[in-house]
Coordinates of C-alpha atoms and ligand atoms in Angstrom, one line a residue:
X661 CA -165.8 -76.1 95.9
X662 CA -165.8 -74.0 92.7
X663 CA -167.9 -70.9 92.7
X664 CA -171.3 -71.2 91.1
X665 CA -171.7 -67.7 89.5
X666 CA -169.1 -65.7 87.6
X667 CA -170.1 -62.1 86.9
X668 CA -168.7 -59.5 84.5
X669 CA -169.7 -56.0 85.5
X670 CA -169.2 -53.0 83.3
X671 CA -168.3 -50.6 86.1
X672 CA -166.9 -50.5 89.6
X673 CA -169.8 -49.3 91.7
X674 CA -172.2 -51.4 89.8
X675 CA -170.1 -54.4 90.6
X676 CA -170.2 -53.6 94.3
X677 CA -173.9 -53.2 94.1
X678 CA -174.3 -56.6 92.5
X679 CA -171.9 -58.3 95.0
X680 CA -173.8 -56.7 97.8
X681 CA -177.1 -58.2 96.5
X682 CA -175.5 -61.6 96.1
X683 CA -174.2 -61.5 99.7
X684 CA -177.6 -60.4 101.0
X685 CA -179.1 -63.4 99.2
X686 CA -176.6 -65.7 101.0
X687 CA -173.8 -66.1 98.5
X688 CA -170.2 -65.6 99.7
X689 CA -168.8 -63.2 97.1
X690 CA -165.6 -61.5 96.1
X691 CA -165.2 -58.6 93.7
X692 CA -162.0 -58.4 91.6
X693 CA -160.8 -55.3 90.0
X694 CA -160.1 -55.5 86.3
X695 CA -159.4 -58.7 84.4
X696 CA -157.6 -60.8 87.0
X697 CA -154.1 -62.1 86.4
X698 CA -154.0 -65.8 85.7
X699 CA -152.6 -66.6 89.1
X700 CA -154.9 -64.4 91.2
X701 CA -156.0 -66.3 94.2
X702 CA -159.5 -65.9 95.7
X703 CA -161.0 -67.2 98.9
X704 CA -163.5 -70.0 98.9
X705 CA -166.7 -68.3 97.6
X706 CA -169.9 -68.9 95.8
X707 CA -169.7 -65.9 93.4
X708 CA -167.0 -63.8 91.8
X709 CA -167.7 -60.4 90.3
X710 CA -165.1 -59.0 87.9
X711 CA -165.4 -55.2 87.9
X712 CA -164.4 -53.7 84.5
X713 CA -164.5 -50.1 83.4
X714 CA -166.0 -50.9 80.0
X715 CA -169.4 -49.1 79.9
X716 CA -168.5 -46.3 77.6
X717 CA -165.4 -47.7 75.9
X718 CA -165.5 -48.4 72.2
X719 CA -167.6 -51.6 71.7
X720 CA -164.7 -53.7 70.4
X721 CA -162.7 -52.9 73.6
X722 CA -165.6 -53.6 75.9
X723 CA -166.1 -57.0 74.1
X724 CA -162.4 -57.9 74.4
X725 CA -162.3 -57.1 78.1
X726 CA -165.6 -58.9 78.9
X727 CA -164.5 -62.0 77.0
X728 CA -161.2 -62.0 78.8
X729 CA -163.0 -61.7 82.2
X730 CA -165.4 -64.6 81.2
X731 CA -162.5 -66.8 80.2
X732 CA -160.9 -66.1 83.6
X733 CA -164.1 -66.9 85.4
X734 CA -164.5 -70.1 83.5
X735 CA -161.0 -71.2 84.3
X736 CA -161.8 -70.4 88.0
X737 CA -164.6 -73.0 87.8
X738 CA -167.7 -70.9 87.6
X739 CA -170.7 -72.7 86.2
X740 CA -173.1 -70.0 85.3
X741 CA -172.4 -66.4 84.2
X742 CA -174.0 -63.0 84.6
X743 CA -173.3 -59.8 82.6
X744 CA -174.1 -56.8 84.8
X745 CA -174.8 -53.4 83.4
X746 CA -176.6 -50.3 84.7
X747 CA -180.2 -50.4 85.8
X748 CA -180.9 -47.5 83.5
X749 CA -179.5 -49.6 80.6
X750 CA -176.8 -47.0 79.8
X751 CA -175.7 -47.7 76.2
X752 CA -175.9 -46.3 72.7
X753 CA -177.0 -47.8 69.4
X754 CA -173.3 -48.9 69.0
X755 CA -173.3 -50.8 72.3
X756 CA -172.0 -51.9 74.6
X757 CA -174.7 -54.1 76.0
X758 CA -175.6 -55.9 72.7
X759 CA -172.1 -56.5 71.4
X760 CA -170.8 -57.7 74.8
X761 CA -173.8 -60.0 75.3
X762 CA -173.5 -61.4 71.7
X763 CA -169.8 -62.2 72.4
X764 CA -170.4 -63.8 75.8
X765 CA -173.2 -66.0 74.3
X766 CA -170.8 -67.1 71.5
X767 CA -168.0 -67.8 73.9
X768 CA -170.3 -70.0 76.0
X769 CA -171.8 -71.7 73.0
X770 CA -175.2 -70.5 74.1
X771 CA -178.1 -69.3 72.0
X772 CA -180.4 -67.5 74.5
X773 CA -180.3 -65.1 77.4
X774 CA -182.5 -62.5 79.1
X775 CA -182.0 -58.8 79.5
X776 CA -183.4 -57.4 82.7
X777 CA -182.1 -54.1 84.3
X778 CA -185.0 -54.0 86.7
X779 CA -184.2 -53.1 90.3
X780 CA -187.5 -52.3 92.0
X781 CA -186.0 -51.4 95.4
X782 CA -184.3 -48.4 93.6
X783 CA -187.4 -47.6 91.4
X784 CA -186.2 -49.3 88.2
X785 CA -189.1 -51.4 86.9
X786 CA -189.9 -52.9 83.5
X787 CA -193.4 -53.2 82.1
X788 CA -194.2 -54.4 78.6
X789 CA -190.6 -54.0 77.8
X790 CA -190.5 -50.4 78.8
X791 CA -188.0 -49.2 81.5
X792 CA -189.3 -46.9 84.2
X793 CA -187.3 -44.9 86.7
X794 CA -189.7 -44.1 89.6
X795 CA -192.9 -43.1 88.0
X796 CA -191.4 -41.9 84.7
X797 CA -190.4 -43.6 81.5
X798 CA -186.6 -43.8 81.3
X799 CA -186.6 -41.4 78.3
X800 CA -188.5 -38.8 80.3
X801 CA -185.8 -38.6 83.0
X802 CA -182.5 -36.8 83.2
X803 CA -181.0 -39.9 81.5
X804 CA -182.3 -38.4 78.2
X805 CA -179.5 -35.9 78.5
X806 CA -176.7 -38.1 79.8
X807 CA -173.4 -36.8 78.2
X808 CA -172.2 -40.3 77.2
X809 CA -175.2 -42.6 77.0
X810 CA -178.3 -40.5 76.4
X811 CA -181.4 -42.8 76.7
X812 CA -184.1 -41.4 74.5
X813 CA -186.0 -44.6 74.0
X814 CA -187.6 -46.6 76.9
X815 CA -188.5 -49.6 74.9
X816 CA -185.7 -52.0 75.7
X817 CA -186.7 -54.5 73.0
X818 CA -186.1 -51.7 70.5
X819 CA -183.0 -50.4 72.2
X820 CA -181.3 -53.8 72.4
X821 CA -182.5 -54.7 69.0
X822 CA -180.5 -51.8 67.5
X823 CA -177.3 -53.1 69.3
X824 CA -177.4 -56.7 67.9
X825 CA -178.2 -58.4 64.7
X826 CA -180.0 -61.1 66.7
X827 CA -183.7 -61.2 67.4
X828 CA -185.0 -59.7 70.6
X829 CA -188.3 -60.8 72.2
X830 CA -190.2 -60.1 75.4
X831 CA -191.2 -62.1 78.4
X832 CA -194.2 -60.1 79.6
X833 CA -195.6 -59.2 82.9
X834 CA -198.5 -61.7 82.4
X835 CA -196.0 -64.5 81.7
X836 CA -194.3 -63.8 85.0
X837 CA -197.6 -63.6 86.8
X838 CA -198.2 -67.1 85.4
X839 CA -195.3 -68.4 87.4
X840 CA -192.2 -70.4 86.7
X841 CA -193.7 -72.8 84.2
X842 CA -195.3 -70.0 82.2
X843 CA -191.9 -68.2 82.0
X844 CA -190.3 -71.4 80.8
X845 CA -193.0 -72.0 78.2
X846 CA -192.6 -68.4 76.9
X847 CA -188.8 -68.9 76.8
X848 CA -189.1 -72.0 74.7
X849 CA -191.6 -70.2 72.4
X850 CA -189.2 -67.3 71.9
X851 CA -186.3 -69.6 71.1
X852 CA -188.6 -71.3 68.6
X853 CA -189.2 -67.9 67.0
X854 CA -185.4 -67.5 66.6
X855 CA -185.0 -65.0 69.5
X856 CA -181.5 -64.9 71.2
X857 CA -182.7 -62.4 73.7
X858 CA -185.8 -61.7 75.8
X859 CA -186.3 -58.5 77.7
X860 CA -187.8 -59.6 81.0
X861 CA -190.6 -57.5 82.6
X862 CA -190.3 -57.1 86.4
X863 CA -192.1 -54.6 88.6
X864 CA -191.3 -56.1 92.1
X865 CA -189.0 -58.4 93.9
X866 CA -191.5 -61.2 93.9
X867 CA -191.3 -61.3 90.1
X868 CA -187.5 -61.3 90.3
X869 CA -187.7 -64.3 92.6
X870 CA -190.1 -66.1 90.2
X871 CA -187.9 -65.2 87.2
X872 CA -184.8 -66.3 89.1
X873 CA -186.2 -69.8 89.7
X874 CA -187.3 -70.1 86.1
X875 CA -184.1 -68.9 84.5
X876 CA -181.3 -70.0 87.0
X877 CA -180.1 -72.7 84.7
X878 CA -179.3 -70.4 81.7
X879 CA -175.6 -70.3 81.0
X880 CA -175.8 -66.5 80.8
X881 CA -178.1 -63.9 82.4
X882 CA -177.8 -60.2 81.7
X883 CA -179.2 -57.4 83.8
X884 CA -178.8 -54.9 86.5
X885 CA -177.9 -55.8 90.1
X886 CA -181.6 -56.5 90.8
X887 CA -181.6 -59.6 88.7
X888 CA -179.3 -61.1 91.4
X889 CA -182.2 -61.0 93.9
X890 CA -183.9 -64.2 92.8
X891 CA -180.8 -66.3 91.9
X892 CA -179.3 -67.3 95.3
X893 CA -182.5 -68.9 96.4
X894 CA -182.9 -70.7 93.1
X895 CA -179.3 -72.1 93.4
X896 CA -180.0 -73.2 97.0
X897 CA -183.1 -75.1 95.9
X898 CA -180.9 -76.9 93.3
X899 CA -178.5 -77.9 96.0
X900 CA -175.7 -75.7 94.6
X901 CA -175.4 -73.6 97.7
X902 CA -174.5 -75.9 100.5
X903 CA -174.1 -73.5 103.5
X904 CA -177.0 -71.7 105.1
X905 CA -175.5 -68.7 106.9
X906 CA -172.4 -66.7 107.1
X907 CA -172.3 -65.3 103.5
X908 CA -171.3 -61.9 104.9
X909 CA -168.5 -63.3 107.1
X910 CA -165.2 -61.7 106.3
X911 CA -162.0 -61.8 108.3
X912 CA -162.0 -59.6 111.4
X913 CA -159.5 -56.7 111.1
X914 CA -158.1 -54.9 114.1
X915 CA -156.1 -51.7 113.8
X916 CA -156.2 -47.9 113.5
X917 CA -159.1 -46.3 111.7
X918 CA -159.4 -43.3 109.3
X919 CA -161.8 -41.7 106.9
X920 CA -160.8 -40.1 103.6
X921 CA -163.4 -38.0 101.8
X922 CA -163.3 -36.5 98.3
X923 CA -166.9 -36.5 97.5
X924 CA -168.6 -33.1 97.5
X925 CA -172.2 -34.4 97.5
X926 CA -174.7 -33.0 99.9
X927 CA -174.9 -36.4 101.7
X928 CA -171.1 -36.5 102.2
X929 CA -171.0 -32.9 103.4
X930 CA -173.7 -33.8 106.0
X931 CA -171.7 -36.8 107.1
X932 CA -168.6 -34.7 107.5
X933 CA -170.5 -32.2 109.6
X934 CA -171.8 -35.0 111.8
X935 CA -168.3 -36.4 112.3
X936 CA -167.0 -33.0 113.2
X937 CA -169.2 -32.9 116.2
X938 CA -167.3 -35.7 118.0
X939 CA -164.0 -36.4 116.1
X940 CA -161.0 -34.6 114.6
X941 CA -160.8 -33.7 110.9
X942 CA -158.4 -32.0 108.6
X943 CA -159.4 -30.1 105.5
X944 CA -157.1 -30.5 102.4
X945 CA -157.0 -27.1 100.7
X946 CA -156.8 -27.5 96.9
X947 CA -155.4 -24.0 96.3
X948 CA -152.5 -24.6 98.7
X949 CA -151.9 -28.0 97.1
X950 CA -151.9 -26.4 93.6
X951 CA -149.3 -23.8 94.9
X952 CA -147.0 -26.7 95.8
X953 CA -147.4 -26.5 99.6
X954 CA -146.9 -29.9 101.4
X955 CA -150.6 -30.3 102.3
X956 CA -150.2 -34.1 102.3
X957 CA -147.5 -33.8 104.9
X958 CA -149.6 -31.4 107.0
X959 CA -152.5 -33.8 106.9
X960 CA -150.3 -36.7 107.9
X961 CA -148.8 -34.7 110.8
X962 CA -152.3 -33.8 112.0
X963 CA -153.4 -37.5 111.7
X964 CA -150.3 -38.8 113.5
X965 CA -150.9 -36.7 116.6
X966 CA -154.3 -38.2 117.1
X967 CA -154.7 -41.5 115.4
X968 CA -153.4 -43.6 118.3
X969 CA -156.3 -42.4 120.4
X970 CA -159.1 -42.0 117.9
X971 CA -160.0 -42.2 114.2
X972 CA -159.4 -39.1 112.1
X973 CA -161.1 -37.7 109.0
X974 CA -159.1 -36.1 106.1
X975 CA -161.3 -34.4 103.5
X976 CA -161.1 -32.3 100.4
X977 CA -164.9 -32.1 100.1
X978 CA -166.4 -28.6 99.9
X979 CA -169.8 -27.0 99.3
X980 CA -170.8 -26.3 95.6
X981 CA -169.9 -22.6 95.6
X982 CA -166.4 -23.3 96.9
X983 CA -166.0 -26.2 94.5
X984 CA -167.0 -23.9 91.6
X985 CA -164.5 -21.2 92.6
X986 CA -161.7 -23.8 92.8
X987 CA -162.7 -25.3 89.5
X988 CA -162.7 -21.9 87.9
X989 CA -159.1 -21.3 89.2
X990 CA -157.7 -24.8 88.5
X991 CA -159.9 -26.4 85.9
X992 CA -162.5 -29.0 86.7
X993 CA -160.5 -32.1 85.7
X994 CA -157.2 -30.7 87.0
X995 CA -158.7 -30.0 90.5
X996 CA -160.3 -33.4 90.6
X997 CA -157.1 -35.2 89.7
X998 CA -155.0 -33.1 92.0
X999 CA -157.2 -33.9 94.9
X1000 CA -157.7 -37.6 94.0
X1001 CA -153.9 -38.0 93.9
X1002 CA -153.5 -36.2 97.3
X1003 CA -156.2 -38.3 99.0
X1004 CA -154.7 -41.5 97.6
X1005 CA -151.2 -40.6 98.9
X1006 CA -152.6 -39.8 102.3
X1007 CA -154.5 -43.1 102.5
X1008 CA -151.5 -45.0 101.3
X1009 CA -149.2 -43.3 103.9
X1010 CA -151.7 -43.9 106.7
X1011 CA -151.9 -47.6 105.9
X1012 CA -148.1 -48.1 105.2
X1013 CA -146.7 -45.9 108.0
X1014 CA -149.4 -45.5 110.6
X1015 CA -151.0 -48.8 111.0
X1016 CA -154.4 -47.9 109.6
X1017 CA -156.3 -51.1 108.9
X1018 CA -159.9 -49.8 108.8
X1019 CA -160.6 -47.2 106.2
X1020 CA -163.7 -45.5 104.9
X1021 CA -163.5 -43.6 101.6
X1022 CA -166.2 -41.3 100.4
X1023 CA -166.5 -40.6 96.7
X1024 CA -166.6 -42.9 93.6
X1025 CA -163.6 -41.5 91.8
X1026 CA -161.8 -40.9 95.1
X1027 CA -162.3 -44.6 96.0
X1028 CA -160.9 -45.6 92.6
X1029 CA -157.7 -43.6 93.3
X1030 CA -157.3 -44.9 96.8
X1031 CA -157.9 -48.5 95.8
X1032 CA -155.3 -48.3 93.1
X1033 CA -152.7 -46.6 95.3
X1034 CA -153.2 -49.3 97.9
X1035 CA -152.7 -52.0 95.2
X1036 CA -156.0 -53.6 96.0
X1037 CA -156.8 -56.4 93.5
X1038 CA -160.1 -57.5 95.0
X1039 CA -162.6 -57.1 97.8
X1040 CA -164.1 -59.8 99.9
X1041 CA -167.6 -58.5 100.4
X1042 CA -169.1 -58.4 103.9
X1043 CA -172.3 -57.2 105.5
X1044 CA -174.1 -54.2 104.2
X1045 CA -173.5 -51.1 106.3
X1046 CA -176.1 -48.9 104.7
X1047 CA -178.1 -49.6 101.5
X1048 CA -175.7 -50.3 98.6
X1049 CA -172.5 -50.1 100.7
X1050 CA -171.0 -53.2 102.1
X1051 CA -168.1 -53.5 104.4
X1052 CA -165.2 -55.2 102.6
X1053 CA -161.8 -56.8 103.2
X1054 CA -159.1 -56.2 100.7
X1055 CA -157.2 -58.8 98.6
X1056 CA -153.8 -58.1 97.1
X1057 CA -152.6 -55.7 99.8
X1058 CA -150.3 -58.0 101.7
X1059 CA -152.0 -57.4 105.1
X1060 CA -155.8 -57.2 104.6
X1061 CA -157.5 -53.9 105.2
X1062 CA -161.2 -53.4 106.1
X1063 CA -162.5 -50.9 103.5
X1064 CA -165.8 -49.2 103.0
X1065 CA -166.1 -47.5 99.7
X1066 CA -169.0 -45.1 99.5
X1067 CA -170.1 -43.2 96.4
X1068 CA -171.3 -39.6 97.0
X1069 CA -175.0 -40.0 97.7
X1070 CA -174.9 -43.1 99.8
X1071 CA -175.1 -43.7 103.5
X1072 CA -176.9 -42.3 106.5
X1073 CA -175.7 -39.2 108.3
X1074 CA -173.6 -41.2 110.8
X1075 CA -172.1 -43.4 108.1
X1076 CA -168.4 -42.9 108.9
X1077 CA -168.6 -43.8 112.5
X1078 CA -171.0 -46.6 111.9
X1079 CA -168.8 -48.1 109.1
X1080 CA -165.7 -48.0 111.3
X1081 CA -167.6 -49.7 114.2
X1082 CA -169.1 -52.4 112.0
X1083 CA -165.9 -53.2 110.3
X1084 CA -164.0 -53.7 113.6
Ligands
ADP731 P1 -168.9 -38.6 94.2 O1 -169.0 -40.1 94.4 O2 -169.6 -37.7 95.2 O3 -169.1 -38.2 92.7 P2 -166.1 -38.5 93.5 O4 -164.9 -38.8 94.4 O5 -166.4 -39.5 92.4 O6 -167.3 -38.3 94.5 O7 -165.9 -37.1 92.8 C1 -165.6 -36.0 93.5 C2 -164.5 -35.2 92.7 O8 -164.4 -33.9 93.2 C3 -163.2 -35.9 92.8 O9 -162.5 -35.8 91.6 C4 -162.5 -35.0 93.9 O10 -161.1 -35.0 93.7 C5 -163.1 -33.6 93.5 N1 -163.0 -32.7 94.6 C6 -163.0 -33.0 95.9 N2 -163.0 -31.9 96.7 C7 -162.9 -30.8 95.8 C8 -162.9 -29.4 96.0 N3 -162.8 -28.9 97.2 N4 -162.8 -28.7 94.9 C9 -162.9 -29.2 93.6 N5 -162.9 -30.5 93.4 C10 -163.0 -31.3 94.5

């Protein structure tokens, strides 16, 4: 059966977050990396999420990529579509949320959609069109000073209004409290007023469920990953989701296991210290690497002595003062790239030469480098290991690999061990 929902996400980790929520709601989901090639094959699923890297590109580029992704999803048989952006509505007056949403509406021949970045579980709520992060208005948080997308206005009706020539309205808290019919009545009224968009208030998951039921038949929905919370149930009620369980079932993968870490976040450093109590690890020294020493070779020799018996961790991660000293010596970007390249080569060799089939990667950028070195074109999304991080099985790698990609601050202290166990 063709998938129900086709999603276009403007960045990689956001795509995984969305896919994770869809699986939790009972939809079998794959995430594809970049606009897929025409002949890309996907397993039988209910939702496909195309992960782009378009959040901060020039608007015209973001539009082009997003429309290409939409066209692919349409060709794959998807019936409804979702444009996923950040739950802090990361954008500027030039875009990219407005221009991309305009283009997707046009492509679908549709005249109305909603904008709802609310994700109450992570503290993102919308009240009277204003986005809150925790107890603060968005514009009072650190997002005000974001280097690429400074958010100085919390009124999403105004923010989106500056990104599109179309009219933006509001579906208020009280409409949502009024239930499914009240939301639909409000939607029709806004369309009658010539609105193409409605910012949707939502302060808790119950409201997202109500909104999901009311709006599940729109051709296009736009929002953060929280908007996916109410959709699976609404599709199920419409008879579109036939199966009841097993959305998180992915193929079982046996084989050797390893962890590769490039994140220097406090959470990752804690996870490394925890791992060190019971398992072997190897520290990749950036200065030796920069001096041309064969640190990759040393790491692989270390791994090869042990990996038949137990999983190994290879890490570049270091505490802030060390990272600063290294960045002062090598340059911030140079150090980052050097280490990402080394970690990616190590991961690739472990998979190709040492039979590693279960791999945990810590760090957003590090994950990007590893995924591209392994030639991964997509991820079949499995059960959540810790909040926001699902176990996955790769597509496009010949033999499938069980992969857990964790950005810096995610995961409990024992995440590495737990992830490898749960992916077995
Ligand atoms: P996170 O998800 O925590 O932000 P990332 O992988 O996205 O993790 O970013 C961490 C960056 O820091 C990467 O570019 C990585 O190569 C770099 N890095 C890792 N270890 C060190 C180190 N010891 N010194 C300097 N940079 C490092």
